[in-house]
Short mmCIF file of C-alpha atoms in Angstrom, two decimals:
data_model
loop_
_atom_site.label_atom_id
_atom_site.label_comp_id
_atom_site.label_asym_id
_atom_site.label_seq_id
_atom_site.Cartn_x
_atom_site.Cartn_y
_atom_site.Cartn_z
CA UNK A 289 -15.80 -41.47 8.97
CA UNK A 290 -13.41 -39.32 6.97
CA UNK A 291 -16.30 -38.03 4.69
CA UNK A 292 -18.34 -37.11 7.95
CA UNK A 293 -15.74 -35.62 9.15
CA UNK A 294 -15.29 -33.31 5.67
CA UNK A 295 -19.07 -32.68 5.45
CA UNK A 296 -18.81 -30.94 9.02
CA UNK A 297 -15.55 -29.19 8.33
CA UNK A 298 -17.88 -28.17 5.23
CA UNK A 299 -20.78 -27.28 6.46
CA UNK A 300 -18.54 -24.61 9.33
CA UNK A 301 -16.42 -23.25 6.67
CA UNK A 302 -19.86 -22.54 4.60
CA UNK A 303 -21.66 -21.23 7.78
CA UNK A 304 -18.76 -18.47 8.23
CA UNK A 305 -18.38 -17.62 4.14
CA UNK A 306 -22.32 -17.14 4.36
CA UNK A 307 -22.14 -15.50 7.57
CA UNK A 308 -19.78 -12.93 6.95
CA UNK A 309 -21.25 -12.17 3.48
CA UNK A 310 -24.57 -10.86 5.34
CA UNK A 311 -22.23 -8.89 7.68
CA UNK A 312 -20.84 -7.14 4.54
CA UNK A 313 -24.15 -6.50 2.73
CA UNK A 314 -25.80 -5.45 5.86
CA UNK A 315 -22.82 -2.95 6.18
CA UNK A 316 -23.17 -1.79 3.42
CA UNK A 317 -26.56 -1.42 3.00
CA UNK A 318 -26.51 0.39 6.43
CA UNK A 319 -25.83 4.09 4.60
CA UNK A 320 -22.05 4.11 2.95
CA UNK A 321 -19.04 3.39 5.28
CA UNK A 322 -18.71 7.10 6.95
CA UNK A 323 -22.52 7.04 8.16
CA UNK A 324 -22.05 3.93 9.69
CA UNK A 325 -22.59 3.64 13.73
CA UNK A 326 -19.68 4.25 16.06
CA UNK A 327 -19.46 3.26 19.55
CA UNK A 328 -16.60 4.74 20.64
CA UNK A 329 -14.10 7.05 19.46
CA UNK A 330 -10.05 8.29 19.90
CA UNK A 331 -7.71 10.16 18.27
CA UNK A 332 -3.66 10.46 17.86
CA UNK A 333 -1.51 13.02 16.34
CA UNK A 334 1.68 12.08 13.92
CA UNK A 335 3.55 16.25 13.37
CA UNK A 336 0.49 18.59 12.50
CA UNK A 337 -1.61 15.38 11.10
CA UNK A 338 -4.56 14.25 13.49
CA UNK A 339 -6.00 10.72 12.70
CA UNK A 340 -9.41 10.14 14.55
CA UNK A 341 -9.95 6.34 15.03
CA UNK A 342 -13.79 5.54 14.91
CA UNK A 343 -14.49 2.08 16.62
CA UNK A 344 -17.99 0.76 15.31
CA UNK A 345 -20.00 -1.94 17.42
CA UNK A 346 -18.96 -5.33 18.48
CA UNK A 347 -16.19 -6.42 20.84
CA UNK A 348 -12.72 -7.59 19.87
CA UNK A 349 -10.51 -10.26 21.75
CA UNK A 350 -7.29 -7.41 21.81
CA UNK A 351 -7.54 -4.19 23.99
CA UNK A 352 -8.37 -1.04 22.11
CA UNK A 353 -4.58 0.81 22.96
CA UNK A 354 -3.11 -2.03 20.96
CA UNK A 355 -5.53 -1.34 17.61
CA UNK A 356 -4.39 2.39 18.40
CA UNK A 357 -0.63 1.27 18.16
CA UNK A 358 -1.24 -0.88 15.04
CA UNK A 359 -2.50 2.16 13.23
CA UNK A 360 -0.17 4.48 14.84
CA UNK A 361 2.75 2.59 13.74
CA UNK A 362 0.91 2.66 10.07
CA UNK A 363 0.81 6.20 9.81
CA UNK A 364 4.33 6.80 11.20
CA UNK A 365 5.50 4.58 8.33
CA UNK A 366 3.90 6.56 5.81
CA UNK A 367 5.15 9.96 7.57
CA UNK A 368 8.49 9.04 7.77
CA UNK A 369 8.45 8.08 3.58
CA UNK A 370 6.46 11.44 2.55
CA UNK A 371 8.15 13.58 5.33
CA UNK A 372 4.99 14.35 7.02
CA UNK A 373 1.84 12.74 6.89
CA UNK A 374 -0.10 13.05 3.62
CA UNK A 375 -3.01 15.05 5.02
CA UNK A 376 -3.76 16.97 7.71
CA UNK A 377 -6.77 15.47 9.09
CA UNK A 378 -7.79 11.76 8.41
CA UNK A 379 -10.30 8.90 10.04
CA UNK A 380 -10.06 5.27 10.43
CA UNK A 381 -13.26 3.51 10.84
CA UNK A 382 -12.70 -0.07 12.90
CA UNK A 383 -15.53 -2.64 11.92
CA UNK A 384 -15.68 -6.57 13.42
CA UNK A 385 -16.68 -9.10 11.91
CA UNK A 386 -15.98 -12.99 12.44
CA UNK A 387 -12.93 -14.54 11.66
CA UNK A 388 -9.12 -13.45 11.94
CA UNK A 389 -6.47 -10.86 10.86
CA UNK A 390 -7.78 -8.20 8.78
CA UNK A 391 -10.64 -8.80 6.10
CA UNK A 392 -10.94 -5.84 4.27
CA UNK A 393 -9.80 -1.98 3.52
CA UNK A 394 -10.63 0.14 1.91
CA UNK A 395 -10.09 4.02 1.21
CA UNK A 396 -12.21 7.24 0.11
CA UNK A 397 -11.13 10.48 -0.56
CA UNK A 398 -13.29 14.01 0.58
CA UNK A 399 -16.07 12.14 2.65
CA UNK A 400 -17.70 12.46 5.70
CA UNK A 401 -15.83 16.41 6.40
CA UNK A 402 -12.31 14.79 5.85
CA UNK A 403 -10.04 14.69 3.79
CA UNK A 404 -9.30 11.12 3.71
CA UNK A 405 -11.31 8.00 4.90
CA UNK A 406 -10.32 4.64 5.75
CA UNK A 407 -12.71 1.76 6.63
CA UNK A 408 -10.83 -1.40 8.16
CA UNK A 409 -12.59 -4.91 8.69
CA UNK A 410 -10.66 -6.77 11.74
CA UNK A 411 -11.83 -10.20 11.99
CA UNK A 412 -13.01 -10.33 16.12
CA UNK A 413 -10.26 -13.48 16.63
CA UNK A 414 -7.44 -11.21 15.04
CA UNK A 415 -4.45 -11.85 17.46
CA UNK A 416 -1.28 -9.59 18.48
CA UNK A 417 0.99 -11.44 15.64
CA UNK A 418 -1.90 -10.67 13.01
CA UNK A 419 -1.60 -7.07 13.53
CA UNK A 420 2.66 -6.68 13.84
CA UNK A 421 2.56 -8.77 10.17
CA UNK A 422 0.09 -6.76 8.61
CA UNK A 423 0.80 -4.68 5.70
CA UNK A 424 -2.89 -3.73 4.87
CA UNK A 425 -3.22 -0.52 7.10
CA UNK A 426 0.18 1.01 5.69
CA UNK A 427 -1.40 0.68 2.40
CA UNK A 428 -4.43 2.07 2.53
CA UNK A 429 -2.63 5.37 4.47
CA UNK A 430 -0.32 5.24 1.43
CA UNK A 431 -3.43 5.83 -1.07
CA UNK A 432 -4.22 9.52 0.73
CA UNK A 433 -0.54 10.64 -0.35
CA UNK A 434 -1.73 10.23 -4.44
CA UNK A 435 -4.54 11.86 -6.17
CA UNK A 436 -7.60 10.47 -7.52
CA UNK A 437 -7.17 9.37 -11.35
CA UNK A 438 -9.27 8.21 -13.95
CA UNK A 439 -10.34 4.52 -13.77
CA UNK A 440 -8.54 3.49 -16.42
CA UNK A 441 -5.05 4.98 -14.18
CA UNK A 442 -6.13 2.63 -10.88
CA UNK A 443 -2.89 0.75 -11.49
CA UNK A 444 -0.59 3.69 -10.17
CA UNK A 445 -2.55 4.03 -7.58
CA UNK A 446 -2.40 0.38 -6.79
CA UNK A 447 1.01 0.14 -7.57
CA UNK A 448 2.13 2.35 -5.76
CA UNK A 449 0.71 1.17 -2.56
CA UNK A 450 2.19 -2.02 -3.33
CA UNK A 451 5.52 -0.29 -3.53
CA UNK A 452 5.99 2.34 -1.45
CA UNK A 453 4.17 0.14 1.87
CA UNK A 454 6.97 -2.14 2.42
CA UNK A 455 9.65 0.29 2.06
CA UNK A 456 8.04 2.66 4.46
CA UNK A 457 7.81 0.11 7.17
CA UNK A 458 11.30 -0.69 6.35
CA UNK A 459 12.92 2.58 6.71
CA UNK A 460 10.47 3.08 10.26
CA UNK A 461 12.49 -0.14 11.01
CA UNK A 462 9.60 -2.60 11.46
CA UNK A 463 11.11 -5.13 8.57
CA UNK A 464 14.19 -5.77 6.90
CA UNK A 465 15.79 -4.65 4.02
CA UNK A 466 15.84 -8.74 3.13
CA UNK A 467 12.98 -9.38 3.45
CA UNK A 468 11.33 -6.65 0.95
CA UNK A 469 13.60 -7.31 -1.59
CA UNK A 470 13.27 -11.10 -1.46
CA UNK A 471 9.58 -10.34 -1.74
CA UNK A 472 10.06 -8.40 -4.75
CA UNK A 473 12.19 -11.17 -6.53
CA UNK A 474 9.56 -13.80 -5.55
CA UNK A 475 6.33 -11.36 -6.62
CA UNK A 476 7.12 -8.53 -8.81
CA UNK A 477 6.86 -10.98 -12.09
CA UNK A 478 3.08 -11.11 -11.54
CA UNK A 479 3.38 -7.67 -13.40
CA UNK A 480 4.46 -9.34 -16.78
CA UNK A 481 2.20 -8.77 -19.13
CA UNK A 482 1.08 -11.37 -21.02
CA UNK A 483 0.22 -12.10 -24.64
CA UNK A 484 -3.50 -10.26 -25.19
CA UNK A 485 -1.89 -7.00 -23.32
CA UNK A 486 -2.41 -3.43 -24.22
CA UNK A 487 -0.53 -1.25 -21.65
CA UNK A 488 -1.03 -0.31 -18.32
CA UNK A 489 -3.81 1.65 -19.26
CA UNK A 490 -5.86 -1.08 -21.35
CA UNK A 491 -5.18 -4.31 -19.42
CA UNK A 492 -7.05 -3.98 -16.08
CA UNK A 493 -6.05 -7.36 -14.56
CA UNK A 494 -5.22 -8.33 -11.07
CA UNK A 495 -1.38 -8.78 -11.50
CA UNK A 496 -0.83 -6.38 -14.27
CA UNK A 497 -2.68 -3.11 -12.10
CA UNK A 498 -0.86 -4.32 -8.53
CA UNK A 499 1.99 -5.75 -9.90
CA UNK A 500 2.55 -4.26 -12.92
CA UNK A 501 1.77 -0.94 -11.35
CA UNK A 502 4.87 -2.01 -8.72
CA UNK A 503 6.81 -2.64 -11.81
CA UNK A 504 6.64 1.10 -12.66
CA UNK A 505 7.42 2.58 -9.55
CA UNK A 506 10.45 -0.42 -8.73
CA UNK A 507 11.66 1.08 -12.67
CA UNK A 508 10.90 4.69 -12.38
CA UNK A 509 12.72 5.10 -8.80
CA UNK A 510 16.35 2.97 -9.89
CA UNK A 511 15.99 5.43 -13.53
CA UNK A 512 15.27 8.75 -11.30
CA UNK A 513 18.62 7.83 -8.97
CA UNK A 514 20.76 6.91 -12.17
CA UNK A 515 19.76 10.20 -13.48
CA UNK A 516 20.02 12.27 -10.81
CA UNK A 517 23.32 10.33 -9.31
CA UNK A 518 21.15 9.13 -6.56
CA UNK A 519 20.89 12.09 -5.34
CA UNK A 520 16.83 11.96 -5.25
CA UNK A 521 14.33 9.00 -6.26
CA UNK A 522 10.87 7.92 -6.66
CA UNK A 523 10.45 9.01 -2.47
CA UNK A 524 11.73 12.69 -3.69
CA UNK A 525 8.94 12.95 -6.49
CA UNK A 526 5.88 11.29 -4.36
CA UNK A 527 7.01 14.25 -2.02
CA UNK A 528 6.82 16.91 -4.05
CA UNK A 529 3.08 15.34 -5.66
CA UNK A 530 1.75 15.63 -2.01
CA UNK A 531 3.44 19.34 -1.04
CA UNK A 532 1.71 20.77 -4.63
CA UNK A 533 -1.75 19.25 -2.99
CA UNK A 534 -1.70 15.95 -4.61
CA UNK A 535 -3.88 14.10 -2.33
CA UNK A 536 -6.77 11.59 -2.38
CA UNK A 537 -9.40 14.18 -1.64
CA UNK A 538 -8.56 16.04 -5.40
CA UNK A 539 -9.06 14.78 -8.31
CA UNK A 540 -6.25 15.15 -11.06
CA UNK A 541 -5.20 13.91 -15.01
CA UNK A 542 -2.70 11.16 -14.21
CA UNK A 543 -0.77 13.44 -16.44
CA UNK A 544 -0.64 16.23 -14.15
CA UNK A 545 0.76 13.88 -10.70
CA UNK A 546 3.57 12.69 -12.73
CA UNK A 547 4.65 16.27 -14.68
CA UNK A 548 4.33 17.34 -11.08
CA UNK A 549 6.52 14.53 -9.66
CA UNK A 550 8.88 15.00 -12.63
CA UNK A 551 9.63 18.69 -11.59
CA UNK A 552 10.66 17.55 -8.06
CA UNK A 553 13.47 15.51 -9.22
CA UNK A 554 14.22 17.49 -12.10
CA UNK A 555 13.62 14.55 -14.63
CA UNK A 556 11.31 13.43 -17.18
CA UNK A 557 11.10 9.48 -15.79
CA UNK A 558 7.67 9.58 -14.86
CA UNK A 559 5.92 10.78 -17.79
CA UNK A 560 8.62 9.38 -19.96
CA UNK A 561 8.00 5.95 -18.82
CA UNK A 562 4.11 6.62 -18.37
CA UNK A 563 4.85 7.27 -22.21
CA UNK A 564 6.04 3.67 -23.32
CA UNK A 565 3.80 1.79 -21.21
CA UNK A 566 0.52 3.19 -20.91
CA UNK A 567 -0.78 1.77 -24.00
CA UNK A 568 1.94 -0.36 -25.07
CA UNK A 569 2.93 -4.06 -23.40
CA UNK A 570 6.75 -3.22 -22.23
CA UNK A 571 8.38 -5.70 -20.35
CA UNK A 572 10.78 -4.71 -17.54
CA UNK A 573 13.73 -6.47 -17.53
CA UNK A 574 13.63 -8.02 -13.53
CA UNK A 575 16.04 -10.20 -13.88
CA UNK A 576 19.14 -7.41 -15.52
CA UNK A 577 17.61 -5.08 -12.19
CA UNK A 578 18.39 -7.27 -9.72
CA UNK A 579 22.04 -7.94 -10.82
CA UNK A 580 22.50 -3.97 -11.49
CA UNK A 581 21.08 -3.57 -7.94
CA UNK A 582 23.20 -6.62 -6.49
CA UNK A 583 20.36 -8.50 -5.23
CA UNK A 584 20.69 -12.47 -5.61
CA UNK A 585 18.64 -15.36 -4.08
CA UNK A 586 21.16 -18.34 -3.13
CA UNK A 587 18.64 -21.30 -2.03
CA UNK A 588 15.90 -19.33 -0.70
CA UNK A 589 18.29 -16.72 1.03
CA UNK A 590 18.53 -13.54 -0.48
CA UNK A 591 22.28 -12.21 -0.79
CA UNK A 592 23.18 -8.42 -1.14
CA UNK A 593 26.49 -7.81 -3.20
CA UNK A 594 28.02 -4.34 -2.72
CA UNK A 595 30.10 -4.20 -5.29
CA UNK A 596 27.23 -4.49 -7.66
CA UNK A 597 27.04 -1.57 -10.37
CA UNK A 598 23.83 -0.07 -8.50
CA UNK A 599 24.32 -1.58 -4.95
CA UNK A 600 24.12 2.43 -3.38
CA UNK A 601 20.74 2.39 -5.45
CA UNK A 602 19.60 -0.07 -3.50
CA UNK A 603 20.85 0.91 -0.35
CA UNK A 604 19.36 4.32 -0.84
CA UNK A 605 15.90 3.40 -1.67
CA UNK A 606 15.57 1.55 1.62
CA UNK A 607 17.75 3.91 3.88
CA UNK A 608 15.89 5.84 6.61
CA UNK A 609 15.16 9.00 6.85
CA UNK A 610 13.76 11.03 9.94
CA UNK A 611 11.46 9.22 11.81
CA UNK A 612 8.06 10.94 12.87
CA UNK A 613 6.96 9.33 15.96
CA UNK A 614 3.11 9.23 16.47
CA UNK A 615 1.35 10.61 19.74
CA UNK A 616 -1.42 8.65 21.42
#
């Protein structure tokens, strides 16, 4: 009985793998994402920035205003980190496809007449709690405010995402300052790099471009503040990348985003560190930044000390700054 019972369970879980894999190659042999068919269409405003939100066919068990709040809330995350939001005109494209929570995004830079491009695959059983826990829209928003580098430089991009999205939602206040850095405790050692690595820019492997990517914004924003007296950060130079035109939609030497990033905070960090690690395996020392910083876990609870040597880092690379609300 139990083996029937796991031959059905099986055969479904099969069905929907298969099924959704013809959705995807359908949709993508349909013309690339921005040509795709759109059934209906809205847009919102966060400051100057308009986001149009493209829905394409199918139905969806949520109403449409509460998609439109999920990606509002997005982009007001990534305003209120960058000050503004990265570009001034930029489109979401909602696909369905079976299943739950969100399947798949992905991001484009100067097609379709704007600036940046976004395709998002909801699953069509994707439920109210699915959307207030995901992370995936904030991060693909994040990738317009960088611009497009050389293959072989995908793991700042990554990182960075990986970085800056939970800290954006925290300072817009939809998570905790716990939360993020138990997060980073628990994942940023997938970065390490391991015993066949050659640097960021040699080692293209799942942890080491996401993680290890993380690992250089987590070092290069605590070594900006100690320089500068915390007076600016990593948030301070991603700022100043997107003001001299450092979006997805142009394409720049990795070089040239982090001498520009440099020259907001009026340090070297960034191409200093890009130095020692793009082509050499440099371990960051987690463990010694978590004590500076004052962050402990104490049986799965994570513990803030302020009198830590760095606690104020800390504090001030979560802290909020103005909020930019988003317009429906």
């Amino acid at each position: 009985m139990k083996r029937w019972r796991l031959a059905i369970v099986t055969a479904c879980a099969s069905f929907v793998f298969i099924a959704f894999g013809i959705f995807v190659w359908a949709q993508f042999h349909n013309g690339p994402p921005w040509q795709h068919p759109v059934a209906s269409s809205r847009t919102i405003r966060i400051g100057n920035a308009a986001i149009q939100i493209d829905f394409g066919p199918g139905s969806f068990d949520l109403p449409t205003e509460t998609i439109l709040k999920w990606v509002g809330n997005s982009a007001s995350s990534v305003a209120t980190y960058y000050g503004r939001f990265p570009v001034a005109r930029d489109r979401v494209l909602i696909e369905f496809a079976p299943g739950r929570g969100i399947l798949r995004g992905t991001s484009w830079g100067g097609v379709g007449g704007f600036p940046a491009f976004h395709r998002m695959v909801l699953g069509d059983k994707t439920t109210q709690s699915d959307l207030d826990e995901d992370w995936e829209m904030t991060h693909e928003f994040i990738h317009s405010a960088f611009p497009s580098v050389d293959d072989e430089h995908h793991w700042i991009e990554e990182g960075l995402a990986v970085y800056v999205e939970p800290i954006a939602r925290v300072q817009r206040g939809f998570l905790l300052p716990e939360k993020i850095w138990a997060d980073m405790m628990s994942d940023m050692p997938k970065g390490d790099p391991g015993s066949s690595d050659r640097g960021l820019d040699q080692t293209h492997t799942w942890g080491r471009t996401y993680w290890g990517g993380a690992q250089f914004c987590l070092l290069a924003d605590v070594m900006i503040r100690e320089q500068t007296h915390n007076r600016k950060g990593l948030q301070d130079a991603l700022r100043g990348i997107v003001d001299a035109g450092g979006t997805i939609d142009h394409d720049w030497p990795v070089e040239k985003a982090f001498e520009t990033g440099d020259r907001a905070t009026g340090t070297h960090v960034l191409s200093q560190l890009y130095g020692s690690m793009r082509d050499t395996p440099k371990p960051v020392d987690l463990q010694g930044l978590w004590q500076k910083l004052g962050v402990s876990d104490s049986g799965g609870r994570i513990r803030f000390d302020d009198h830590a040597p760095e606690a104020d880092i800390r504090k001030a690379i979560t802290r909020s700054p103005s909020i930019i609300p988003v317009s429906f």
